[in-house]
CSV table of C-alpha atoms and ligand atoms in Angstrom, one decimal:
chain,number,residue,atom,x,y,z
A,21,UNK,CA,0.0,0.0,0.0
A,22,UNK,CA,2.8,2.4,0.9
A,23,UNK,CA,4.1,2.0,-2.7
A,24,UNK,CA,0.8,3.1,-4.0
A,25,UNK,CA,0.6,6.2,-1.8
A,26,UNK,CA,4.2,7.1,-2.6
A,27,UNK,CA,3.5,6.8,-6.3
A,28,UNK,CA,0.6,9.1,-6.0
A,29,UNK,CA,2.7,11.7,-4.1
A,30,UNK,CA,5.5,11.5,-6.6
A,31,UNK,CA,3.3,12.0,-9.6
A,32,UNK,CA,1.1,14.9,-8.7
A,33,UNK,CA,2.6,17.3,-11.2
A,34,UNK,CA,2.0,15.0,-14.1
A,35,UNK,CA,-1.5,14.1,-12.9
A,36,UNK,CA,-2.4,17.8,-12.8
A,37,UNK,CA,-1.1,18.2,-16.4
A,38,UNK,CA,-3.2,15.3,-17.5
A,39,UNK,CA,-6.3,16.6,-15.9
A,40,UNK,CA,-5.7,19.9,-17.7
A,41,UNK,CA,-5.7,17.9,-21.0
A,42,UNK,CA,-9.0,16.4,-20.1
A,43,UNK,CA,-10.4,19.8,-19.1
A,44,UNK,CA,-9.6,21.2,-22.5
A,45,UNK,CA,-12.4,19.4,-24.2
A,46,UNK,CA,-15.6,21.6,-24.3
A,47,UNK,CA,-17.8,18.6,-23.6
A,48,UNK,CA,-21.1,20.6,-23.1
A,49,UNK,CA,-23.8,17.9,-23.4
A,50,UNK,CA,-26.7,20.4,-23.6
A,51,UNK,CA,-25.4,22.2,-26.7
A,52,UNK,CA,-25.7,20.2,-30.0
A,53,UNK,CA,-22.7,22.0,-31.6
A,54,UNK,CA,-20.4,20.2,-29.1
A,55,UNK,CA,-21.4,16.7,-30.1
A,56,UNK,CA,-17.9,16.1,-31.7
A,57,UNK,CA,-16.2,17.4,-28.6
A,58,UNK,CA,-17.9,14.9,-26.4
A,59,UNK,CA,-16.9,12.1,-28.7
A,60,UNK,CA,-13.3,13.4,-28.7
A,61,UNK,CA,-13.3,13.7,-24.9
A,62,UNK,CA,-14.6,10.1,-24.6
A,63,UNK,CA,-11.9,8.8,-27.0
A,64,UNK,CA,-9.2,10.6,-25.0
A,65,UNK,CA,-10.5,8.9,-21.9
A,66,UNK,CA,-10.5,5.5,-23.6
A,67,UNK,CA,-6.9,5.8,-24.6
A,68,UNK,CA,-6.0,7.2,-21.2
A,69,UNK,CA,-7.6,4.3,-19.4
A,70,UNK,CA,-5.7,1.9,-21.6
A,71,UNK,CA,-2.5,3.6,-20.8
A,72,UNK,CA,-3.0,3.1,-17.1
A,73,UNK,CA,-3.7,-0.6,-17.5
A,74,UNK,CA,-7.4,-0.8,-17.9
A,75,UNK,CA,-9.4,-2.6,-20.6
A,76,UNK,CA,-11.3,0.2,-22.1
A,77,UNK,CA,-13.7,0.8,-24.9
A,78,UNK,CA,-16.0,3.5,-26.2
A,79,UNK,CA,-19.7,2.5,-26.3
A,80,UNK,CA,-21.8,4.5,-28.8
A,81,UNK,CA,-25.3,5.3,-27.7
A,82,UNK,CA,-28.2,7.2,-29.1
A,83,UNK,CA,-26.7,10.2,-27.4
A,84,UNK,CA,-23.2,10.8,-26.3
A,85,UNK,CA,-20.8,7.8,-25.9
A,86,UNK,CA,-20.2,5.9,-22.7
A,87,UNK,CA,-16.6,5.0,-21.7
A,88,UNK,CA,-16.4,1.5,-20.2
A,89,UNK,CA,-13.1,0.6,-18.5
A,90,UNK,CA,-12.3,-2.5,-16.4
A,91,UNK,CA,-9.4,-3.6,-14.3
A,92,UNK,CA,-8.1,-6.8,-16.0
A,93,UNK,CA,-9.5,-9.9,-14.4
A,94,UNK,CA,-9.9,-13.7,-14.7
A,95,UNK,CA,-13.3,-15.1,-15.6
A,96,UNK,CA,-13.2,-17.0,-12.3
A,97,UNK,CA,-12.1,-14.0,-10.2
A,98,UNK,CA,-13.8,-14.0,-6.9
A,99,UNK,CA,-12.8,-10.5,-5.9
A,100,UNK,CA,-15.7,-8.2,-5.0
A,101,UNK,CA,-16.8,-6.1,-8.0
A,102,UNK,CA,-17.4,-2.3,-7.7
A,103,UNK,CA,-18.4,0.2,-10.2
A,104,UNK,CA,-17.0,3.7,-10.3
A,105,UNK,CA,-19.3,6.1,-12.0
A,106,UNK,CA,-18.5,9.6,-13.3
A,107,UNK,CA,-19.5,12.0,-16.1
A,108,UNK,CA,-17.3,13.7,-18.6
A,109,UNK,CA,-20.0,16.1,-19.8
A,110,UNK,CA,-20.1,19.5,-18.4
A,111,UNK,CA,-22.6,22.4,-17.9
A,112,UNK,CA,-22.7,25.2,-20.5
A,113,UNK,CA,-20.0,27.7,-19.6
A,114,UNK,CA,-22.1,30.8,-20.2
A,115,UNK,CA,-22.0,33.7,-19.3
A,116,UNK,CA,-18.5,33.8,-20.8
A,117,UNK,CA,-17.7,37.4,-19.9
A,118,UNK,CA,-17.7,36.5,-16.2
A,119,UNK,CA,-14.8,34.0,-16.5
A,120,UNK,CA,-11.4,35.3,-15.5
A,121,UNK,CA,-9.9,33.0,-18.0
A,122,UNK,CA,-11.5,31.0,-20.8
A,123,UNK,CA,-13.5,28.0,-19.4
A,124,UNK,CA,-11.7,25.4,-21.5
A,125,UNK,CA,-8.2,26.8,-21.1
A,126,UNK,CA,-7.5,25.3,-17.7
A,127,UNK,CA,-5.3,27.5,-15.4
A,128,UNK,CA,-3.8,27.0,-12.0
A,129,UNK,CA,-4.3,29.9,-9.7
A,130,UNK,CA,-3.2,29.5,-6.1
A,131,UNK,CA,-4.0,26.0,-5.1
A,132,UNK,CA,-6.9,25.4,-7.5
A,133,UNK,CA,-7.3,24.5,-11.1
A,134,UNK,CA,-9.9,26.6,-12.9
A,135,UNK,CA,-11.9,25.3,-15.8
A,136,UNK,CA,-15.5,24.2,-16.6
A,137,UNK,CA,-15.9,20.6,-15.5
A,138,UNK,CA,-12.9,20.8,-13.1
A,139,UNK,CA,-14.9,19.9,-10.0
A,140,UNK,CA,-18.1,18.7,-11.8
A,141,UNK,CA,-17.0,16.1,-12.6
A,142,UNK,CA,-13.7,15.5,-14.4
A,143,UNK,CA,-11.4,16.3,-11.6
A,144,UNK,CA,-13.4,14.1,-9.2
A,145,UNK,CA,-13.6,11.0,-11.3
A,146,UNK,CA,-10.0,11.4,-12.5
A,147,UNK,CA,-8.9,11.0,-8.9
A,148,UNK,CA,-10.2,7.4,-9.0
A,149,UNK,CA,-8.4,6.7,-12.3
A,150,UNK,CA,-5.1,7.9,-10.8
A,151,UNK,CA,-5.5,5.6,-7.8
A,152,UNK,CA,-6.0,2.7,-10.1
A,153,UNK,CA,-3.0,3.8,-12.1
A,154,UNK,CA,-0.9,3.8,-8.9
A,155,UNK,CA,-1.9,0.2,-8.2
A,156,UNK,CA,-1.1,-1.0,-11.7
A,157,UNK,CA,2.2,0.9,-12.1
A,158,UNK,CA,3.6,-0.2,-8.7
A,159,UNK,CA,2.5,-3.8,-9.3
A,160,UNK,CA,0.3,-3.7,-6.2
A,161,UNK,CA,-2.6,-6.2,-6.3
A,162,UNK,CA,-6.0,-4.5,-6.2
A,163,UNK,CA,-8.3,-6.4,-3.9
A,164,UNK,CA,-11.4,-5.5,-5.9
A,165,UNK,CA,-12.4,-5.8,-9.5
A,166,UNK,CA,-13.4,-2.3,-10.8
A,167,UNK,CA,-15.5,-1.2,-13.7
A,168,UNK,CA,-15.5,2.5,-14.6
A,169,UNK,CA,-18.6,3.8,-16.3
A,170,UNK,CA,-18.0,7.4,-17.5
A,171,UNK,CA,-21.0,8.9,-19.3
A,172,UNK,CA,-21.6,12.0,-21.3
A,173,UNK,CA,-25.2,12.9,-20.5
A,174,UNK,CA,-25.4,13.4,-16.7
A,175,UNK,CA,-26.0,17.1,-17.0
A,176,UNK,CA,-29.0,16.4,-19.3
A,177,UNK,CA,-30.6,13.6,-17.5
A,178,UNK,CA,-28.6,10.4,-18.3
A,179,UNK,CA,-31.1,9.0,-20.8
A,180,UNK,CA,-28.7,6.7,-22.7
A,181,UNK,CA,-27.1,5.3,-19.6
A,182,UNK,CA,-30.4,3.9,-18.4
A,183,UNK,CA,-30.8,1.8,-21.5
A,184,UNK,CA,-27.1,0.8,-21.3
A,185,UNK,CA,-27.6,-0.5,-17.7
A,186,UNK,CA,-30.4,-2.7,-18.9
A,187,UNK,CA,-28.5,-4.3,-21.7
A,188,UNK,CA,-25.3,-4.7,-19.6
A,189,UNK,CA,-27.0,-5.6,-16.3
A,190,UNK,CA,-25.1,-8.9,-15.9
A,191,UNK,CA,-21.7,-7.4,-16.6
A,192,UNK,CA,-22.3,-4.4,-14.4
A,193,UNK,CA,-23.7,-6.3,-11.4
A,194,UNK,CA,-21.7,-5.1,-8.5
A,195,UNK,CA,-21.6,-4.7,-4.7
A,196,UNK,CA,-21.9,-0.9,-4.8
A,197,UNK,CA,-21.3,2.1,-7.1
A,198,UNK,CA,-18.6,4.5,-5.9
A,199,UNK,CA,-19.3,8.1,-7.0
A,200,UNK,CA,-17.4,11.3,-6.4
A,201,UNK,CA,-19.7,13.9,-7.8
A,202,UNK,CA,-20.9,15.7,-4.7
A,203,UNK,CA,-19.4,18.0,-2.2
A,204,UNK,CA,-17.7,18.3,1.2
A,205,UNK,CA,-18.1,21.3,3.5
A,206,UNK,CA,-14.4,22.0,3.7
A,207,UNK,CA,-10.9,20.5,3.4
A,208,UNK,CA,-11.1,19.5,7.1
A,209,UNK,CA,-14.6,18.0,6.6
A,210,UNK,CA,-14.6,15.0,4.3
A,211,UNK,CA,-18.1,13.8,3.8
A,212,UNK,CA,-20.3,10.8,3.0
A,213,UNK,CA,-23.5,12.0,1.4
A,214,UNK,CA,-26.4,9.7,2.2
A,215,UNK,CA,-29.2,11.5,0.3
A,216,UNK,CA,-29.7,13.5,-2.9
A,217,UNK,CA,-32.7,15.4,-4.1
A,218,UNK,CA,-34.6,14.4,-7.1
A,219,UNK,CA,-35.7,16.7,-9.9
A,220,UNK,CA,-38.3,17.4,-12.6
A,221,UNK,CA,-37.5,19.8,-15.4
A,222,UNK,CA,-39.9,21.5,-17.9
A,223,UNK,CA,-40.3,24.6,-19.9
A,224,UNK,CA,-43.4,26.8,-20.2
A,225,UNK,CA,-44.1,29.3,-23.0
A,226,UNK,CA,-46.9,31.8,-23.0
A,227,UNK,CA,-47.9,32.9,-26.5
A,228,UNK,CA,-49.6,36.2,-27.0
A,229,UNK,CA,-49.8,38.2,-30.3
A,230,UNK,CA,-48.8,36.6,-33.5
A,231,UNK,CA,-45.6,38.8,-33.7
A,232,UNK,CA,-43.8,41.4,-31.6
A,233,UNK,CA,-46.0,44.5,-31.7
A,234,UNK,CA,-45.3,48.2,-31.4
A,235,UNK,CA,-46.0,48.8,-27.7
A,236,UNK,CA,-47.2,52.3,-28.3
A,237,UNK,CA,-49.6,51.5,-31.1
A,238,UNK,CA,-51.0,48.3,-29.7
A,239,UNK,CA,-49.8,48.1,-26.1
A,240,UNK,CA,-52.7,48.2,-23.7
A,241,UNK,CA,-55.1,46.3,-25.8
A,242,UNK,CA,-53.4,42.9,-25.8
A,243,UNK,CA,-51.9,40.8,-23.0
A,244,UNK,CA,-48.2,41.2,-22.6
A,245,UNK,CA,-46.9,37.5,-22.4
A,246,UNK,CA,-44.0,38.6,-20.2
A,247,UNK,CA,-46.3,40.3,-17.7
A,248,UNK,CA,-48.6,37.2,-17.8
A,249,UNK,CA,-45.7,34.9,-17.1
A,250,UNK,CA,-44.5,37.1,-14.3
A,251,UNK,CA,-47.9,36.9,-12.7
A,252,UNK,CA,-48.2,33.2,-13.2
A,253,UNK,CA,-44.8,32.5,-11.7
A,254,UNK,CA,-45.4,34.8,-8.8
A,255,UNK,CA,-48.4,32.7,-7.8
A,256,UNK,CA,-46.5,29.5,-7.1
A,257,UNK,CA,-44.6,30.6,-4.0
A,258,UNK,CA,-45.6,32.7,-1.0
A,259,UNK,CA,-43.6,35.3,1.0
A,260,UNK,CA,-42.6,32.5,3.5
A,261,UNK,CA,-40.8,30.6,0.7
A,262,UNK,CA,-43.5,27.9,0.6
A,263,UNK,CA,-44.7,26.6,-2.7
A,264,UNK,CA,-48.4,27.3,-2.9
A,265,UNK,CA,-49.3,24.7,-5.5
A,266,UNK,CA,-52.0,22.5,-4.0
A,267,UNK,CA,-50.6,19.0,-3.3
A,268,UNK,CA,-47.0,20.0,-3.8
A,269,UNK,CA,-45.9,18.8,-0.4
A,270,UNK,CA,-48.4,15.9,-0.2
A,271,UNK,CA,-45.8,13.1,-0.4
A,272,UNK,CA,-42.9,14.7,1.3
A,273,UNK,CA,-41.4,12.6,4.0
A,274,UNK,CA,-40.9,14.6,7.3
A,275,UNK,CA,-37.4,15.1,8.6
A,276,UNK,CA,-36.5,12.8,11.4
A,277,UNK,CA,-34.9,14.1,14.6
A,278,UNK,CA,-31.6,12.4,13.6
A,279,UNK,CA,-31.6,14.3,10.3
A,280,UNK,CA,-32.3,17.6,11.9
A,281,UNK,CA,-29.5,17.1,14.3
A,282,UNK,CA,-27.2,16.0,11.5
A,283,UNK,CA,-28.1,19.1,9.5
A,284,UNK,CA,-27.5,21.3,12.6
A,285,UNK,CA,-23.9,20.0,12.7
A,286,UNK,CA,-23.2,21.0,9.2
A,287,UNK,CA,-20.0,23.1,9.6
A,288,UNK,CA,-20.8,25.9,7.1
A,289,UNK,CA,-22.8,28.3,9.1
A,290,UNK,CA,-25.5,30.7,7.8
A,291,UNK,CA,-23.3,33.8,7.9
A,292,UNK,CA,-20.5,32.0,6.0
A,293,UNK,CA,-23.1,30.8,3.5
A,294,UNK,CA,-24.4,34.3,3.0
A,295,UNK,CA,-20.9,35.6,2.4
A,296,UNK,CA,-20.1,32.8,0.0
A,297,UNK,CA,-23.2,33.3,-2.1
A,298,UNK,CA,-23.5,37.0,-1.9
A,299,UNK,CA,-27.2,37.8,-1.7
A,300,UNK,CA,-28.4,40.7,0.5
A,301,UNK,CA,-30.1,38.2,2.7
A,302,UNK,CA,-30.6,34.4,2.7
A,303,UNK,CA,-34.1,33.3,1.9
A,304,UNK,CA,-35.9,30.0,2.2
A,305,UNK,CA,-38.9,28.1,3.4
A,306,UNK,CA,-39.9,29.3,6.9
A,307,UNK,CA,-39.5,26.7,9.6
A,308,UNK,CA,-36.4,25.1,8.2
A,309,UNK,CA,-32.7,26.0,8.4
A,310,UNK,CA,-30.7,26.9,5.3
A,311,UNK,CA,-29.0,23.5,5.4
A,312,UNK,CA,-32.4,21.8,5.5
A,313,UNK,CA,-33.8,24.1,2.9
A,314,UNK,CA,-31.1,23.3,0.4
A,315,UNK,CA,-30.9,19.6,0.9
A,316,UNK,CA,-34.0,18.2,2.4
A,317,UNK,CA,-36.9,20.3,1.2
A,318,UNK,CA,-38.5,20.5,-2.2
A,319,UNK,CA,-38.2,23.6,-4.3
A,320,UNK,CA,-39.6,25.3,-7.4
A,321,UNK,CA,-36.9,27.3,-9.3
A,322,UNK,CA,-36.8,29.4,-12.4
A,323,UNK,CA,-33.6,28.5,-14.1
A,324,UNK,CA,-34.0,30.8,-17.1
A,325,UNK,CA,-36.5,33.5,-18.1
A,326,UNK,CA,-36.7,34.9,-21.6
A,327,UNK,CA,-38.9,37.3,-23.4
A,328,UNK,CA,-38.7,40.3,-25.7
A,329,UNK,CA,-35.7,42.3,-26.6
A,330,UNK,CA,-32.4,41.5,-24.8
A,331,UNK,CA,-29.9,43.6,-26.8
A,332,UNK,CA,-28.4,47.0,-26.1
A,333,UNK,CA,-30.6,50.0,-25.7
A,334,UNK,CA,-34.4,50.0,-25.8
A,335,UNK,CA,-36.9,48.5,-28.2
A,336,UNK,CA,-40.6,49.4,-27.6
A,337,UNK,CA,-42.5,46.2,-28.2
A,338,UNK,CA,-45.1,43.9,-26.7
A,339,UNK,CA,-43.3,40.6,-27.1
A,340,UNK,CA,-45.0,37.8,-28.9
A,341,UNK,CA,-44.0,35.2,-26.3
A,342,UNK,CA,-42.4,34.6,-22.9
A,343,UNK,CA,-40.6,31.5,-21.7
A,344,UNK,CA,-39.4,30.0,-18.4
A,345,UNK,CA,-37.1,27.0,-17.9
A,346,UNK,CA,-38.1,25.5,-14.6
A,347,UNK,CA,-36.9,22.7,-12.3
A,348,UNK,CA,-38.3,21.5,-9.0
A,349,UNK,CA,-36.1,19.6,-6.6
A,350,UNK,CA,-37.7,16.7,-5.0
A,351,UNK,CA,-37.1,14.9,-1.7
A,352,UNK,CA,-37.7,11.3,-0.6
A,353,UNK,CA,-41.2,9.9,-1.2
A,354,UNK,CA,-42.1,12.4,-3.9
A,355,UNK,CA,-42.9,10.8,-7.2
A,356,UNK,CA,-41.6,12.9,-10.1
A,357,UNK,CA,-44.6,12.1,-12.3
A,358,UNK,CA,-47.1,13.0,-9.6
A,359,UNK,CA,-45.3,16.3,-8.8
A,360,UNK,CA,-45.1,17.1,-12.6
A,361,UNK,CA,-48.9,16.5,-13.0
A,362,UNK,CA,-49.7,18.6,-9.9
A,363,UNK,CA,-47.5,21.5,-10.9
A,364,UNK,CA,-48.6,21.6,-14.5
A,365,UNK,CA,-52.3,21.2,-13.7
A,366,UNK,CA,-52.0,24.2,-11.4
A,367,UNK,CA,-50.2,26.3,-14.0
A,368,UNK,CA,-52.9,25.4,-16.6
A,369,UNK,CA,-55.6,26.4,-14.1
A,370,UNK,CA,-54.2,29.8,-13.3
A,371,UNK,CA,-53.1,30.7,-16.8
A,372,UNK,CA,-55.3,33.5,-18.1
A,373,UNK,CA,-57.2,33.0,-21.4
A,374,UNK,CA,-55.4,36.0,-23.0
A,375,UNK,CA,-52.3,33.8,-23.6
A,376,UNK,CA,-51.8,30.3,-24.9
A,377,UNK,CA,-49.8,28.0,-22.5
A,378,UNK,CA,-47.3,25.6,-24.2
A,379,UNK,CA,-45.5,23.0,-22.0
A,380,UNK,CA,-42.6,20.9,-22.9
A,381,UNK,CA,-41.5,18.2,-20.5
A,382,UNK,CA,-37.9,17.5,-19.7
A,383,UNK,CA,-36.1,14.9,-17.6
A,384,UNK,CA,-37.1,13.7,-14.1
A,385,UNK,CA,-35.6,11.6,-11.3
A,386,UNK,CA,-36.6,10.6,-7.8
A,387,UNK,CA,-34.7,11.6,-4.7
A,388,UNK,CA,-32.1,9.1,-3.4
A,389,UNK,CA,-31.5,7.9,0.1
A,390,UNK,CA,-29.0,5.3,1.4
A,391,UNK,CA,-28.2,4.1,4.8
A,392,UNK,CA,-25.0,5.7,6.2
A,393,UNK,CA,-24.6,2.8,8.7
A,394,UNK,CA,-24.2,-0.1,6.2
A,395,UNK,CA,-20.9,-1.9,6.4
A,396,UNK,CA,-19.9,-0.6,3.0
A,397,UNK,CA,-20.8,3.0,4.0
A,398,UNK,CA,-18.7,2.5,7.2
A,399,UNK,CA,-15.8,1.2,5.1
A,400,UNK,CA,-15.9,4.3,3.0
A,401,UNK,CA,-15.9,6.5,6.1
A,402,UNK,CA,-12.7,4.8,7.2
A,403,UNK,CA,-11.1,5.5,3.8
A,404,UNK,CA,-12.2,9.2,4.0
A,405,UNK,CA,-10.9,9.5,7.5
A,406,UNK,CA,-7.4,8.1,6.7
A,407,UNK,CA,-7.0,10.1,3.5
A,408,UNK,CA,-8.1,13.5,4.9
A,409,UNK,CA,-6.9,13.0,8.5
A,410,UNK,CA,-10.2,14.3,9.8
A,411,UNK,CA,-13.5,12.9,11.0
A,412,UNK,CA,-16.0,12.5,8.1
A,413,UNK,CA,-19.4,14.0,8.4
A,414,UNK,CA,-22.7,12.5,7.1
A,415,UNK,CA,-24.8,14.8,5.0
A,416,UNK,CA,-27.6,15.2,2.6
A,417,UNK,CA,-27.1,17.1,-0.6
A,418,UNK,CA,-29.5,19.2,-2.6
A,419,UNK,CA,-28.1,18.3,-6.1
A,420,UNK,CA,-29.3,15.4,-8.1
A,421,UNK,CA,-27.5,12.5,-9.8
A,422,UNK,CA,-30.5,10.9,-11.7
A,423,UNK,CA,-28.8,7.6,-12.5
A,424,UNK,CA,-28.3,6.5,-8.9
A,425,UNK,CA,-31.9,5.4,-8.8
A,426,UNK,CA,-31.3,3.2,-11.8
A,427,UNK,CA,-28.2,1.7,-10.2
A,428,UNK,CA,-30.5,0.6,-7.4
A,429,UNK,CA,-33.4,-0.5,-9.6
A,430,UNK,CA,-31.6,-2.2,-12.4
A,431,UNK,CA,-28.4,-3.4,-10.7
A,432,UNK,CA,-29.6,-3.6,-7.1
A,433,UNK,CA,-26.5,-1.6,-6.1
A,434,UNK,CA,-26.4,1.2,-3.6
A,435,UNK,CA,-24.2,4.3,-4.4
A,436,UNK,CA,-21.5,5.4,-2.1
A,437,UNK,CA,-21.3,9.2,-2.6
A,438,UNK,CA,-17.9,10.4,-1.6
A,439,UNK,CA,-17.8,13.9,-2.9
A,440,UNK,CA,-14.6,15.9,-3.3
A,441,UNK,CA,-16.0,19.3,-4.3
A,442,UNK,CA,-15.8,22.4,-2.0
A,443,UNK,CA,-18.7,24.8,-1.5
A,444,UNK,CA,-16.7,27.6,-3.2
A,445,UNK,CA,-15.9,25.5,-6.3
A,446,UNK,CA,-18.4,27.3,-8.4
A,447,UNK,CA,-20.0,24.2,-10.0
A,448,UNK,CA,-22.4,25.3,-12.8
A,449,UNK,CA,-21.1,28.9,-12.3
A,450,UNK,CA,-18.4,31.0,-14.0
A,451,UNK,CA,-14.9,30.4,-12.7
A,452,UNK,CA,-15.5,26.7,-11.7
A,453,UNK,CA,-12.5,25.3,-9.9
A,454,UNK,CA,-11.1,22.2,-8.2
A,455,UNK,CA,-8.8,22.3,-5.2
A,456,UNK,CA,-5.5,20.5,-5.8
A,457,UNK,CA,-5.6,19.1,-2.3
A,458,UNK,CA,-9.1,17.6,-3.0
A,459,UNK,CA,-7.6,16.1,-6.1
A,460,UNK,CA,-4.6,14.6,-4.2
A,461,UNK,CA,-6.5,13.5,-1.2
A,462,UNK,CA,-9.3,12.1,-3.4
A,463,UNK,CA,-6.7,9.9,-5.0
A,464,UNK,CA,-5.5,8.7,-1.6
A,465,UNK,CA,-9.0,8.1,-0.5
A,466,UNK,CA,-9.7,6.0,-3.6
A,467,UNK,CA,-6.6,3.9,-3.1
A,468,UNK,CA,-7.5,3.2,0.5
A,469,UNK,CA,-11.1,2.6,-0.3
A,470,UNK,CA,-10.5,-0.6,-2.3
A,471,UNK,CA,-8.7,-2.1,0.7
A,472,UNK,CA,-11.4,-1.1,3.1
A,473,UNK,CA,-14.3,-2.2,0.8
A,474,UNK,CA,-12.6,-5.6,0.0
A,475,UNK,CA,-12.6,-6.4,3.8
A,476,UNK,CA,-16.3,-5.9,4.2
B,30,BES,N1,-22.5,16.8,-9.5
B,30,BES,C1,-23.8,17.3,-9.7
B,30,BES,C2,-24.7,16.8,-8.6
B,30,BES,C3,-24.5,17.2,-7.2
B,30,BES,C4,-23.7,18.4,-7.0
B,30,BES,C5,-25.0,16.5,-6.2
B,30,BES,C6,-23.5,18.8,-5.7
B,30,BES,C7,-24.8,16.9,-4.9
B,30,BES,C8,-24.0,18.1,-4.7
B,30,BES,C9,-24.3,16.8,-11.0
B,30,BES,O1,-23.4,17.0,-12.0
B,30,BES,C10,-25.5,17.7,-11.4
B,30,BES,O2,-25.3,18.9,-11.5
B,30,BES,N2,-26.6,17.1,-11.7
B,30,BES,C11,-27.7,17.8,-12.2
B,30,BES,C12,-28.7,16.8,-12.6
B,30,BES,C13,-29.8,17.3,-13.5
B,30,BES,C14,-29.2,18.1,-14.7
B,30,BES,C15,-30.7,16.2,-14.0
B,30,BES,C16,-28.3,18.8,-11.1
B,30,BES,O3,-28.3,18.4,-9.9
B,30,BES,O4,-28.8,19.8,-11.5
B,31,ZN,ZN1,-23.4,19.2,-12.5
């Protein structure tokens, strides 16, 4: 084992350079013009996996390709099998003018590496690849068989991977799935995440006049779709931060005492959170703490709002349409399809007859919950503790990784969520970064993990 840890230490500079290469691919899954970049990124990963001793191949899908890479094994091997899941696709980098350096020109500033995808998720899953490299290159036997599944559609709902799991369910059957695609509260607070929120996504468009109109000539006699949309959206939440859609909270599982205690121990305090995020005041559902609000309560969020003229100067029009991109975060027991129906029925009901409501449905996923006391979870806690030299905390996270539900349903495997991202990593924001210490300690954690998990 010492040889593995020494190898990791000795090779950090090269690892960082390799991660920079990976970060140069603009693998933005949401934007069709990047299709080729996703493919190129996947090909780079396949050849990198081969170079570090894995048997790797590129698996085409209806969408972006999946990279499948295995540690070499005998047919008869009786070592426990684990999957490592990650995603090489990234969020759109816009708005570009807010980046201090271009999003796909990775740059090291201080102790962090800045680029889109650095923390979410390339840097995080790359830590696991480097740990395996260390085993192979030092000739240290790995006590587990590992299969890496790296997909290119996580940020858009993981559609192709669901189908892939079904066709490869035998091959991918495993004791658990290890995922580093979440966060930790600070370098001194490694974390095991035991719950994620679910999600539903959709877009609504209100159509008014057949074309943009002169607002002086016609304004006042037709509904303004942007005004109508503002009114509509304003009606879904009250001043106490509660969603007012009838039935929205119907299935929500109440928070247990244990969970509220656990949330209260979360080390990032409200004042720090406010400072980090920069709003004039924090705001959330009354009766819950910010930690609870952002991890254990459902929400209704506008992700994008578009209507009318967006260019320089003014243009006096009544816009023909207005659109909102919306997601709701879900918590355990909420069924995505039920929430979707409830929400859309309400929007239809309150939509005035002066505009036409068009709805387009997007992806959806249930929330996820896994026991933090299982032997495998406890083994991962030991690996985190040793690697970070600090006591790991148990936490819920507000983000979603839709595919974890399919890992459970199709493969019967729980996910061990061992996140390496920091709260100030700017995931999904301009100037995304990944801390080099998270990278290095993540590699150590991964190396130690296979020992700990093999013993369970
Ligand atoms: N890495 C995140 C998920 C995450 C981040 C979980 C932080 C917990 C803490 C992942 O890449 C992500 O952003 N997922 C999307 C899923 C959606 C597009 C279906 C999300 O949560 O918005
Ligand atoms: Zn993400």
